[in-house]
PDB file of N, CA and C in Angstrom:
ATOM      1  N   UNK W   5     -41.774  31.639  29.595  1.00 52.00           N
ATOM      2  CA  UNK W   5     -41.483  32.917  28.959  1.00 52.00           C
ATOM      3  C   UNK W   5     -39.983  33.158  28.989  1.00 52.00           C
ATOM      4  N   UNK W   6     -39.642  33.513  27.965  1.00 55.00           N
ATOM      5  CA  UNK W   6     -37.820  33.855  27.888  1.00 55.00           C
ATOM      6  C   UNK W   6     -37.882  35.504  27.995  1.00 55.00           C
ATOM      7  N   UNK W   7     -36.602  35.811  28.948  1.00 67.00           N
ATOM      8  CA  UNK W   7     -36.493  36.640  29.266  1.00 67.00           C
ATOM      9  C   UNK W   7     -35.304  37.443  27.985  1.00 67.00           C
ATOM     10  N   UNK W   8     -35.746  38.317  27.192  1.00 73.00           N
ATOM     11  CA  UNK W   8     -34.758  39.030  26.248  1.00 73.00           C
ATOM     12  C   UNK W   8     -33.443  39.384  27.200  1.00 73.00           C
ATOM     13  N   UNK W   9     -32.617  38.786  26.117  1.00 80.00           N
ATOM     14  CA  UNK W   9     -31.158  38.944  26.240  1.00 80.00           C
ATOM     15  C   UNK W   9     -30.298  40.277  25.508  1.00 80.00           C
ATOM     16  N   UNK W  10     -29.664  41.012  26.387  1.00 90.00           N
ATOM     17  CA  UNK W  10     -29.372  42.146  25.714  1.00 90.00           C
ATOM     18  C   UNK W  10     -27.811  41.601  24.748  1.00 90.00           C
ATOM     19  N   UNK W  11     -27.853  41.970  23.796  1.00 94.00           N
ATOM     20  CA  UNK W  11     -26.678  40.932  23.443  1.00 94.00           C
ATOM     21  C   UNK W  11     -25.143  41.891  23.315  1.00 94.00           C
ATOM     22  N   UNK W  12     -23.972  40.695  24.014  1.00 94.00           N
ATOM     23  CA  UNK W  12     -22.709  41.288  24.687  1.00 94.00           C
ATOM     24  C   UNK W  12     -21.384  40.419  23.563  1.00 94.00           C
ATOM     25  N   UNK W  13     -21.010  41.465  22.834  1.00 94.00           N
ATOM     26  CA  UNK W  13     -19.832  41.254  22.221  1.00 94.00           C
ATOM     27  C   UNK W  13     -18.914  40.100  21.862  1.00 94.00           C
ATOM     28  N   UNK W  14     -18.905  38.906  22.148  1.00 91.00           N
ATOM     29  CA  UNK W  14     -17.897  37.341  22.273  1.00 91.00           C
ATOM     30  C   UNK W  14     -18.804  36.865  23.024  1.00 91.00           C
ATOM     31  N   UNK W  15     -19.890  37.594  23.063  1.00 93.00           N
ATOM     32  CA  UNK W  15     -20.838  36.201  24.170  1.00 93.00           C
ATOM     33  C   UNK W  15     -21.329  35.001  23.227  1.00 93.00           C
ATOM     34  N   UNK W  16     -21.689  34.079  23.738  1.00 93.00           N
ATOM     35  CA  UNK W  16     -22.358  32.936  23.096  1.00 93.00           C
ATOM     36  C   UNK W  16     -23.472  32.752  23.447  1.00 93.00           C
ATOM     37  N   UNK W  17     -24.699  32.266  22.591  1.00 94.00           N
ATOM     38  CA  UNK W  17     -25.868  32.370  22.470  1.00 94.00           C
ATOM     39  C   UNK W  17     -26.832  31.332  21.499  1.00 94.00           C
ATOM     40  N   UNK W  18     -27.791  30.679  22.127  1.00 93.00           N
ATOM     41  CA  UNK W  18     -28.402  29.520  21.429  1.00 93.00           C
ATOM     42  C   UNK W  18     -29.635  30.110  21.305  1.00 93.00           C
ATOM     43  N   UNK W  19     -30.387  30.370  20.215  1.00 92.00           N
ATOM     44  CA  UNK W  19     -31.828  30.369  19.818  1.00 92.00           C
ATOM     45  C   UNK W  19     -33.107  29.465  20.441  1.00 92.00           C
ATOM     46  N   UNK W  20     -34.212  29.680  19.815  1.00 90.00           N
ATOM     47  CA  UNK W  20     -35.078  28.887  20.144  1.00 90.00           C
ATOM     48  C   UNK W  20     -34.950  27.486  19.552  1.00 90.00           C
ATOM     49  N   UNK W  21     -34.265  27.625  18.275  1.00 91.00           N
ATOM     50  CA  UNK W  21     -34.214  26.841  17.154  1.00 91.00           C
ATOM     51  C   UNK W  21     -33.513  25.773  17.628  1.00 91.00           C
ATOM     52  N   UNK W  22     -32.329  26.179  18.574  1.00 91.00           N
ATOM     53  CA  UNK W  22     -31.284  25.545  18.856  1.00 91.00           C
ATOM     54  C   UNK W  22     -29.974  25.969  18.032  1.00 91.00           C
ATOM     55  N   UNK W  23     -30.000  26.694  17.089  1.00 91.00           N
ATOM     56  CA  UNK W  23     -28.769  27.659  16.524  1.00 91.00           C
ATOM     57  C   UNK W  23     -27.823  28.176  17.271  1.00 91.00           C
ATOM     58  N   UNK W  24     -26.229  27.907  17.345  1.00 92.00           N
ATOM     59  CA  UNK W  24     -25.020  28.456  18.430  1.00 92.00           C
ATOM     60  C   UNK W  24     -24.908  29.828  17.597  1.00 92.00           C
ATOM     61  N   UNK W  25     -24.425  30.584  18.033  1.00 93.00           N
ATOM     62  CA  UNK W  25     -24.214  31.645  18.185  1.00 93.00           C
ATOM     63  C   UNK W  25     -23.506  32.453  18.531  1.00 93.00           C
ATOM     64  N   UNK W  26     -22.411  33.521  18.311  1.00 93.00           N
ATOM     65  CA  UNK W  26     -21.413  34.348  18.875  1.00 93.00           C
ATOM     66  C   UNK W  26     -21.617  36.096  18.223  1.00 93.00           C
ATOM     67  N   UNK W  27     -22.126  36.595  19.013  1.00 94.00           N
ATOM     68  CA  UNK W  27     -22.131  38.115  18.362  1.00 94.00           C
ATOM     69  C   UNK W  27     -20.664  38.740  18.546  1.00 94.00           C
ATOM     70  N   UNK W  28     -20.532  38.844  17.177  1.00 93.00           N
ATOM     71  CA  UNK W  28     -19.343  39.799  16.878  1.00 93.00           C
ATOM     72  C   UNK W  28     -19.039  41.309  16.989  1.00 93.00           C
ATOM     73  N   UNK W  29     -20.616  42.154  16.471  1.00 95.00           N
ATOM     74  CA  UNK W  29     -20.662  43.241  16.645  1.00 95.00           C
ATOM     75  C   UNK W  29     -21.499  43.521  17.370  1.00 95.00           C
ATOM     76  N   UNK W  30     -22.254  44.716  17.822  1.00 95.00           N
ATOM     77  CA  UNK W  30     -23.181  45.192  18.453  1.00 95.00           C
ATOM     78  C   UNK W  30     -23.763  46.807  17.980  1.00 95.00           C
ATOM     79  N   UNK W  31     -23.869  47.240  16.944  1.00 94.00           N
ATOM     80  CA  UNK W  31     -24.162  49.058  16.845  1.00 94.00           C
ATOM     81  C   UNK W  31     -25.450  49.168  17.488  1.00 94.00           C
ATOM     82  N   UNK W  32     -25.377  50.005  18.572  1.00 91.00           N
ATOM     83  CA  UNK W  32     -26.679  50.040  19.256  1.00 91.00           C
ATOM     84  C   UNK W  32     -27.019  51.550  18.881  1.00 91.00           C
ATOM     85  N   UNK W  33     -26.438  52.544  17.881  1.00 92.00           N
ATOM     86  CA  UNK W  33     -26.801  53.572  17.123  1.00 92.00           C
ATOM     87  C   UNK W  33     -28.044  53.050  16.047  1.00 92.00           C
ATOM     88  N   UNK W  34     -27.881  52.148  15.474  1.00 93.00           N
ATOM     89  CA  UNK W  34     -28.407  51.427  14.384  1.00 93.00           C
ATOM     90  C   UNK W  34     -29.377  50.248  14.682  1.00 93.00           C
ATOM     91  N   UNK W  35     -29.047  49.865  15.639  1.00 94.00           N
ATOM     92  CA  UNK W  35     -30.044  48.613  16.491  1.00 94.00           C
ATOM     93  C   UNK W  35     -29.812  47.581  15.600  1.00 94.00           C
ATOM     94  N   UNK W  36     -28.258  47.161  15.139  1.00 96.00           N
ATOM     95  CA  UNK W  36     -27.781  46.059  14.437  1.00 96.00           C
ATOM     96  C   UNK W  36     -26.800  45.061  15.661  1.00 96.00           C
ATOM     97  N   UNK W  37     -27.201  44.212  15.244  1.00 96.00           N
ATOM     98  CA  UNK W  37     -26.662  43.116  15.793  1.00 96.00           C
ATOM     99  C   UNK W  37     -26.273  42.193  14.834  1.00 96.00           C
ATOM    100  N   UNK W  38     -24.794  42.081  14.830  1.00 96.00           N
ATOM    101  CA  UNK W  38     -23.646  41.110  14.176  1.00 96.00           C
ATOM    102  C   UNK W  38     -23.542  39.694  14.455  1.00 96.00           C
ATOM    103  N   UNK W  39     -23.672  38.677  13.953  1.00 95.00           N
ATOM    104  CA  UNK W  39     -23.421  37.280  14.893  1.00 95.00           C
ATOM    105  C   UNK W  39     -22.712  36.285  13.658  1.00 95.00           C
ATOM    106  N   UNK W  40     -21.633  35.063  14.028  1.00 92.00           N
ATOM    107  CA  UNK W  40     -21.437  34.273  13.478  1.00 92.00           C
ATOM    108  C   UNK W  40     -22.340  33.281  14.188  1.00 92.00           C
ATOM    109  N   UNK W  41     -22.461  32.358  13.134  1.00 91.00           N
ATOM    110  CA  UNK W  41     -23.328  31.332  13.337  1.00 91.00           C
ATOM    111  C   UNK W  41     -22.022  29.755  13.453  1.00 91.00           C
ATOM    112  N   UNK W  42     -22.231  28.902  14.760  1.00 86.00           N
ATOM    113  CA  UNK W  42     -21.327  28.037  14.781  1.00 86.00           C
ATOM    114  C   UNK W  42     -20.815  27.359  13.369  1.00 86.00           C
ATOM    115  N   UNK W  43     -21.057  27.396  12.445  1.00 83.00           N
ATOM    116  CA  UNK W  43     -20.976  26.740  11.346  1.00 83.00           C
ATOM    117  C   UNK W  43     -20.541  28.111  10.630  1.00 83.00           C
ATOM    118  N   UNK W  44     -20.001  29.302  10.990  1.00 84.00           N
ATOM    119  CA  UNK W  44     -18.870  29.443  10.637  1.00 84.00           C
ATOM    120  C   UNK W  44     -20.069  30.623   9.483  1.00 84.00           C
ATOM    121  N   UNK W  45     -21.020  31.083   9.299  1.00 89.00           N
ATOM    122  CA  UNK W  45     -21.793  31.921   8.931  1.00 89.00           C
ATOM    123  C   UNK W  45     -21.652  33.151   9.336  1.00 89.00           C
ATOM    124  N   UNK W  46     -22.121  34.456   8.766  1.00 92.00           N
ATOM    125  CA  UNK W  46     -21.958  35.833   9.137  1.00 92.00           C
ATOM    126  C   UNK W  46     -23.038  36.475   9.277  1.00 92.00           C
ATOM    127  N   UNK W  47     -23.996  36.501   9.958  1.00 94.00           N
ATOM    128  CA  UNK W  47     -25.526  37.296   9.769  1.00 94.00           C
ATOM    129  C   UNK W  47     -25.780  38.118  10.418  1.00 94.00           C
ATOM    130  N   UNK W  48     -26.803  39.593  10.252  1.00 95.00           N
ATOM    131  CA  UNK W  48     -27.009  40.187  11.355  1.00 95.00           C
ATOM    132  C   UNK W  48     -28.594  40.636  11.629  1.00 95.00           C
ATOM    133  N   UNK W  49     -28.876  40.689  12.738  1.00 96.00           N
ATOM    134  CA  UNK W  49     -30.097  41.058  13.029  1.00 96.00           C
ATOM    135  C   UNK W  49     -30.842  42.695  13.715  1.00 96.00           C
ATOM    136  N   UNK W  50     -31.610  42.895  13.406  1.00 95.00           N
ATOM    137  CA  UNK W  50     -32.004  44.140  13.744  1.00 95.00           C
ATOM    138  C   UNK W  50     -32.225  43.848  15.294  1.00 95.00           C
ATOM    139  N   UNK W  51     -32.076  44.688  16.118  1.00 94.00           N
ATOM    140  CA  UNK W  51     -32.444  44.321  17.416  1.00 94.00           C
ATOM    141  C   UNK W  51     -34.021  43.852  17.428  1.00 94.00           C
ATOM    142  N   UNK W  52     -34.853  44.150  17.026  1.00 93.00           N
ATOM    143  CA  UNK W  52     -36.383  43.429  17.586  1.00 93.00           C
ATOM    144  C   UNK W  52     -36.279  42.218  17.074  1.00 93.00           C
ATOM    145  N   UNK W  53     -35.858  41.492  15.659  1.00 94.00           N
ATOM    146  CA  UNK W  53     -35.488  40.316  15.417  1.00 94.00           C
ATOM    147  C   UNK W  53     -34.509  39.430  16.377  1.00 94.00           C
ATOM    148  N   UNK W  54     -33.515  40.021  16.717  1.00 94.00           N
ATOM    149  CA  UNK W  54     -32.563  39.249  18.035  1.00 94.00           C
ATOM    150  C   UNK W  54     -33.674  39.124  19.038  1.00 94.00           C
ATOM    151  N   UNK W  55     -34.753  40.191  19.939  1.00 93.00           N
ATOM    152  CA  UNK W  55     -35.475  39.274  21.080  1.00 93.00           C
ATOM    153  C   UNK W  55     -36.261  38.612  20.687  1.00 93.00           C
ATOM    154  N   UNK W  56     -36.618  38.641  19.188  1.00 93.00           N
ATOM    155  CA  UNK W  56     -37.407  37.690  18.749  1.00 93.00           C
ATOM    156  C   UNK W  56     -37.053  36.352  18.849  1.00 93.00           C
ATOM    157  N   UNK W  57     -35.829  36.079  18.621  1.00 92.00           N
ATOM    158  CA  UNK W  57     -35.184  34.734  18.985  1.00 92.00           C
ATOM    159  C   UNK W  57     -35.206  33.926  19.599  1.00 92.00           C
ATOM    160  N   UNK W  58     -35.510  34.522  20.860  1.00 91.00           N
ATOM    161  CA  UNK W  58     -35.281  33.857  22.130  1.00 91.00           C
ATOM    162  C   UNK W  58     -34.392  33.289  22.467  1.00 91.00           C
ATOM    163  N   UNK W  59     -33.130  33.746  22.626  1.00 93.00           N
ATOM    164  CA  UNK W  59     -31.700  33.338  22.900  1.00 93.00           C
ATOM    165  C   UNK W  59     -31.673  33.464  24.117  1.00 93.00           C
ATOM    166  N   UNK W  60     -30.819  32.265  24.134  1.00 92.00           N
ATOM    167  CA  UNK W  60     -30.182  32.410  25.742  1.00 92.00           C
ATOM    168  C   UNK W  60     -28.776  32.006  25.785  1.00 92.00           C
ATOM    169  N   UNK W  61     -28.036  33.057  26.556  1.00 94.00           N
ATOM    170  CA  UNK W  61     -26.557  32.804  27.037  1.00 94.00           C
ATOM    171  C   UNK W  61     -26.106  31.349  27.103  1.00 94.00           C
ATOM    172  N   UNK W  62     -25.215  30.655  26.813  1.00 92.00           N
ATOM    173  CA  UNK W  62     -24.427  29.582  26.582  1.00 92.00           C
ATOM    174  C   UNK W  62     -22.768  30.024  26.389  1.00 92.00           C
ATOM    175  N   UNK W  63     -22.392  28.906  27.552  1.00 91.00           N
ATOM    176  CA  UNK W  63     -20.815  29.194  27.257  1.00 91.00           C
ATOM    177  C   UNK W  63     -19.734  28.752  26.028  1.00 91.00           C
ATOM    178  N   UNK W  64     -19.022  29.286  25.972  1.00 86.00           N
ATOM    179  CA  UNK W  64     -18.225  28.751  24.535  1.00 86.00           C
ATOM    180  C   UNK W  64     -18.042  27.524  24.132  1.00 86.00           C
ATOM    181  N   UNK W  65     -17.960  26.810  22.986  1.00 83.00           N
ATOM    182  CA  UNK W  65     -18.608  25.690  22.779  1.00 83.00           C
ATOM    183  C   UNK W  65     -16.912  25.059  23.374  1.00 83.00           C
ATOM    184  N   UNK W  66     -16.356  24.070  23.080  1.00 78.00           N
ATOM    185  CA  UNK W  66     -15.307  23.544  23.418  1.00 78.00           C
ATOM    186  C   UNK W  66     -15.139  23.185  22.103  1.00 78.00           C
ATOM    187  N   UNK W  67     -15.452  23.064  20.948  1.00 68.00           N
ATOM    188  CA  UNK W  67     -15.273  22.152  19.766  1.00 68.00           C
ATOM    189  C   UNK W  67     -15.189  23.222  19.282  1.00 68.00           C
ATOM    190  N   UNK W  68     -13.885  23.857  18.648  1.00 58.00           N
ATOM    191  CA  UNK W  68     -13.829  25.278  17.610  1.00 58.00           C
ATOM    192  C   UNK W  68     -13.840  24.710  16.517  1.00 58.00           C
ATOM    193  N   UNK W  69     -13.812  24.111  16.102  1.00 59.00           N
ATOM    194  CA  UNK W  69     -13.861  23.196  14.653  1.00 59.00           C
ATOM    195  C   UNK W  69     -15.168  23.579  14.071  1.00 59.00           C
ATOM    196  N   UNK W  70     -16.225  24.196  14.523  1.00 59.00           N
ATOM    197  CA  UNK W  70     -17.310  24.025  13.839  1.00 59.00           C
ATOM    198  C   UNK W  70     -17.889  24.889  12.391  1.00 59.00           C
ATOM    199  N   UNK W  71     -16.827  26.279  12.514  1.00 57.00           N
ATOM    200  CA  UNK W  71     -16.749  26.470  11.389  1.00 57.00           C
ATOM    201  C   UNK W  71     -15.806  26.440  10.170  1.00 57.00           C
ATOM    202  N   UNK W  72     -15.221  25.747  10.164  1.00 56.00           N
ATOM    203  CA  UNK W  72     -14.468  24.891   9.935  1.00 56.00           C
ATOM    204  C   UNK W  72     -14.821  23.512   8.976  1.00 56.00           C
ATOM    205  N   UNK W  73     -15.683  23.135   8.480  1.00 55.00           N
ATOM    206  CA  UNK W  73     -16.411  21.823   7.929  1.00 55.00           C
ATOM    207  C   UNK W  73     -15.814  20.935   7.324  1.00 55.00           C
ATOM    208  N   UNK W  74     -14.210  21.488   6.428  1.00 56.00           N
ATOM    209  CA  UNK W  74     -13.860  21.139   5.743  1.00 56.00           C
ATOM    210  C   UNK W  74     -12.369  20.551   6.007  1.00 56.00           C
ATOM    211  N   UNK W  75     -12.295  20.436   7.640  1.00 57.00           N
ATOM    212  CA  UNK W  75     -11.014  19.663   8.335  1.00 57.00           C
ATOM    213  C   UNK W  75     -11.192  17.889   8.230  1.00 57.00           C
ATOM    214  N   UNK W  76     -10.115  17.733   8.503  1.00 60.00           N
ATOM    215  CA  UNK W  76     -10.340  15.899   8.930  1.00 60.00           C
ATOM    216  C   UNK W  76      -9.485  15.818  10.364  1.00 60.00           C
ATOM    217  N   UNK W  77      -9.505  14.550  11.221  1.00 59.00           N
ATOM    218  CA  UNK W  77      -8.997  14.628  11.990  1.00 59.00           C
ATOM    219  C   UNK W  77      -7.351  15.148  11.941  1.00 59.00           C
ATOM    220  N   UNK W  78      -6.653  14.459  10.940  1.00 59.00           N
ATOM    221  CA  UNK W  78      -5.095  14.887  10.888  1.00 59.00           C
ATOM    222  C   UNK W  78      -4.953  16.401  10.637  1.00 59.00           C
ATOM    223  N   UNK W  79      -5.824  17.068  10.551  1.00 57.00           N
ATOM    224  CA  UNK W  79      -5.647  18.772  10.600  1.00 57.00           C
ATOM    225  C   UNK W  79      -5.633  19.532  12.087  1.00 57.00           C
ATOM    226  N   UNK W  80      -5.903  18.241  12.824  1.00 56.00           N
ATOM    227  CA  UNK W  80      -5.812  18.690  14.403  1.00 56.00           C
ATOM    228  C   UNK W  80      -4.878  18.558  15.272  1.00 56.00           C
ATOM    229  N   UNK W  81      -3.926  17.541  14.214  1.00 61.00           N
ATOM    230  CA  UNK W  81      -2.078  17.190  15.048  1.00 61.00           C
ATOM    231  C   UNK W  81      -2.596  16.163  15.413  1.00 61.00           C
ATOM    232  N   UNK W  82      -1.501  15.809  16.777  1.00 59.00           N
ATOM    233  CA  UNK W  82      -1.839  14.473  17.529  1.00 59.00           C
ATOM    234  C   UNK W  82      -2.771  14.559  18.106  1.00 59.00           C
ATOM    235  N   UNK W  83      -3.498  14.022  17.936  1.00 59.00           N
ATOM    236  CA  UNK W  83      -5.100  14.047  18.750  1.00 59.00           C
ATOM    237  C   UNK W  83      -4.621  12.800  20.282  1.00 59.00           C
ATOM    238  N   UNK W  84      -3.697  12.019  19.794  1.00 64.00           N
ATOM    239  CA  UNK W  84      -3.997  10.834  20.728  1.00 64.00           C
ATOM    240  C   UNK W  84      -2.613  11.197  21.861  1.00 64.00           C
ATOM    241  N   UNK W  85      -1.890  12.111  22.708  1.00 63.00           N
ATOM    242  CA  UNK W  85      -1.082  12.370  23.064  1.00 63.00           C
ATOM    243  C   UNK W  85      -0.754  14.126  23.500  1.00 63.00           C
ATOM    244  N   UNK W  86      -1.491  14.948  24.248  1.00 60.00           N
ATOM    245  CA  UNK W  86      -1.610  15.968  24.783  1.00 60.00           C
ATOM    246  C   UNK W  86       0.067  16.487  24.381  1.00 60.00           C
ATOM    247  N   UNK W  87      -0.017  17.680  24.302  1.00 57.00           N
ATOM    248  CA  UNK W  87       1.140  18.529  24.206  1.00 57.00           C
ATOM    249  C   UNK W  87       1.721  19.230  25.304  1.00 57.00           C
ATOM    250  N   UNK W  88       2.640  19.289  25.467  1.00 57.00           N
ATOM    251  CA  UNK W  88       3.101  20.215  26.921  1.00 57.00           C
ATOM    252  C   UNK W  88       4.741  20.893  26.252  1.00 57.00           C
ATOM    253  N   UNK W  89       4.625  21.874  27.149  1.00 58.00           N
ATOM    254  CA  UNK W  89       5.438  23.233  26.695  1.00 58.00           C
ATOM    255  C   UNK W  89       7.157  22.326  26.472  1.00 58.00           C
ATOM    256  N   UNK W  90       7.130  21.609  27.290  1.00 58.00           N
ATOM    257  CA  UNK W  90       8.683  20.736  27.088  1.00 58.00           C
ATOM    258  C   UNK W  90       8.540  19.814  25.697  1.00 58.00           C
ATOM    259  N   UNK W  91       7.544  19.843  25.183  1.00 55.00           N
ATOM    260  CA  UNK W  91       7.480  19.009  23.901  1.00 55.00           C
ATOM    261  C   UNK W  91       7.905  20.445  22.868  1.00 55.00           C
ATOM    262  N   UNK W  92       7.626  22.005  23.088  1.00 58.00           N
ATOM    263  CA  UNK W  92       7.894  22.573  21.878  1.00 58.00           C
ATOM    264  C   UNK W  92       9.120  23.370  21.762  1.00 58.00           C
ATOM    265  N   UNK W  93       9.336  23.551  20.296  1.00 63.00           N
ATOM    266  CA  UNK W  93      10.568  23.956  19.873  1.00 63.00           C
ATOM    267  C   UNK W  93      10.886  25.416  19.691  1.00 63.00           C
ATOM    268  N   UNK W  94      11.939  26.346  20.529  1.00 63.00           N
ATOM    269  CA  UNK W  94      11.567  27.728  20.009  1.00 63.00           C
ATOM    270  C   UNK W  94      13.081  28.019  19.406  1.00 63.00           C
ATOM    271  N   UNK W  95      13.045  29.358  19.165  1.00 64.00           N
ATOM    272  CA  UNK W  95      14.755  29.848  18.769  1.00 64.00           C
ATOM    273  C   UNK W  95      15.995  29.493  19.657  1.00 64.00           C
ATOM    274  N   UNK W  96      15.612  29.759  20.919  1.00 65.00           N
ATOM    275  CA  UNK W  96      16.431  29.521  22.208  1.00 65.00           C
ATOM    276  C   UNK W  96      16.833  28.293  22.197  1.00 65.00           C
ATOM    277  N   UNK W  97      16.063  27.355  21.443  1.00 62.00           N
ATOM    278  CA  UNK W  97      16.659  25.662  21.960  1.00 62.00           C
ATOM    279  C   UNK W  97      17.644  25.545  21.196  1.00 62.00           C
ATOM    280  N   UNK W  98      18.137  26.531  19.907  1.00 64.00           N
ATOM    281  CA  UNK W  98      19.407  26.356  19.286  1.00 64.00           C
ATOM    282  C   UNK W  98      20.603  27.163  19.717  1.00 64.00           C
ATOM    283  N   UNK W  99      20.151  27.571  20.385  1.00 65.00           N
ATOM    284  CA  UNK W  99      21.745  28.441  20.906  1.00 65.00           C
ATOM    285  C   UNK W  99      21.678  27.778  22.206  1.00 65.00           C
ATOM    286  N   UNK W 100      23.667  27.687  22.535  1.00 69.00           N
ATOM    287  CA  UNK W 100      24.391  27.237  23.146  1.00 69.00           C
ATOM    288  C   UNK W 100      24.898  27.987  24.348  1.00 69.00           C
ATOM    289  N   UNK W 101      24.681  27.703  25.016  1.00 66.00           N
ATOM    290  CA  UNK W 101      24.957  28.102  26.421  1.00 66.00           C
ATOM    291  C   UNK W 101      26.254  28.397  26.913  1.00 66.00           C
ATOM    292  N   UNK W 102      26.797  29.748  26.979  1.00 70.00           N
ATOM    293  CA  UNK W 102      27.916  30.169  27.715  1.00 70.00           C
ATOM    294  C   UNK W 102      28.333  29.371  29.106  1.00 70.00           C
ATOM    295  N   UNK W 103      29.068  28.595  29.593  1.00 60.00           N
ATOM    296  CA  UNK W 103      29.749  28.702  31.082  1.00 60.00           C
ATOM    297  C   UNK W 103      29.933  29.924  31.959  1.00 60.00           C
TER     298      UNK W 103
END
């Protein structure tokens, strides 16, 4: 038995289906519930349809790309070589330093 999930603002959330999930809104005046769907979809559900679901809490996916479909790898930079703050360039690196 799944225990209904009250659903919380940037939380993440997987269905029965196996559908990812992120509720965006919440009007609990209206008993609407807002959610993007990992693939980058906009839908919302009436609250008795959301416990209908059977969702359960899941943490943020690590792959933000997913709604997104229409990237290739070179839209992600260097993939093969991590970035660190001494690799980037700001205004300050052009001005010259007083003695």
């Amino acid at each position: 038995m799944v225990i209904p999930q009250e659903p919380v603002i940037n939380d993440w959330y997987r269905d029965s289906q196996g559908s990812t999930m992120k509720v965006v809104a919440f009007d609990t005046h209206d008993q609407m519930v807002e959610v993007q769907l990992f693939d980058g979809d906009i839908t919302e559900y009436d609250l008795d349809t959301w416990y209908q679901l059977g969702v359960t809490e899941i943490p943020a996916p690590e792959d933000w790309s997913g709604p997104f479909d229409d990237l290739v790898a070179d839209d992600f930079g260097n993939t093969e070589q991590p970035m660190h703050p001494i690799d980037w360039n700001g205004p300050a690196d052009e001005m010259e330093l007083e003695d």
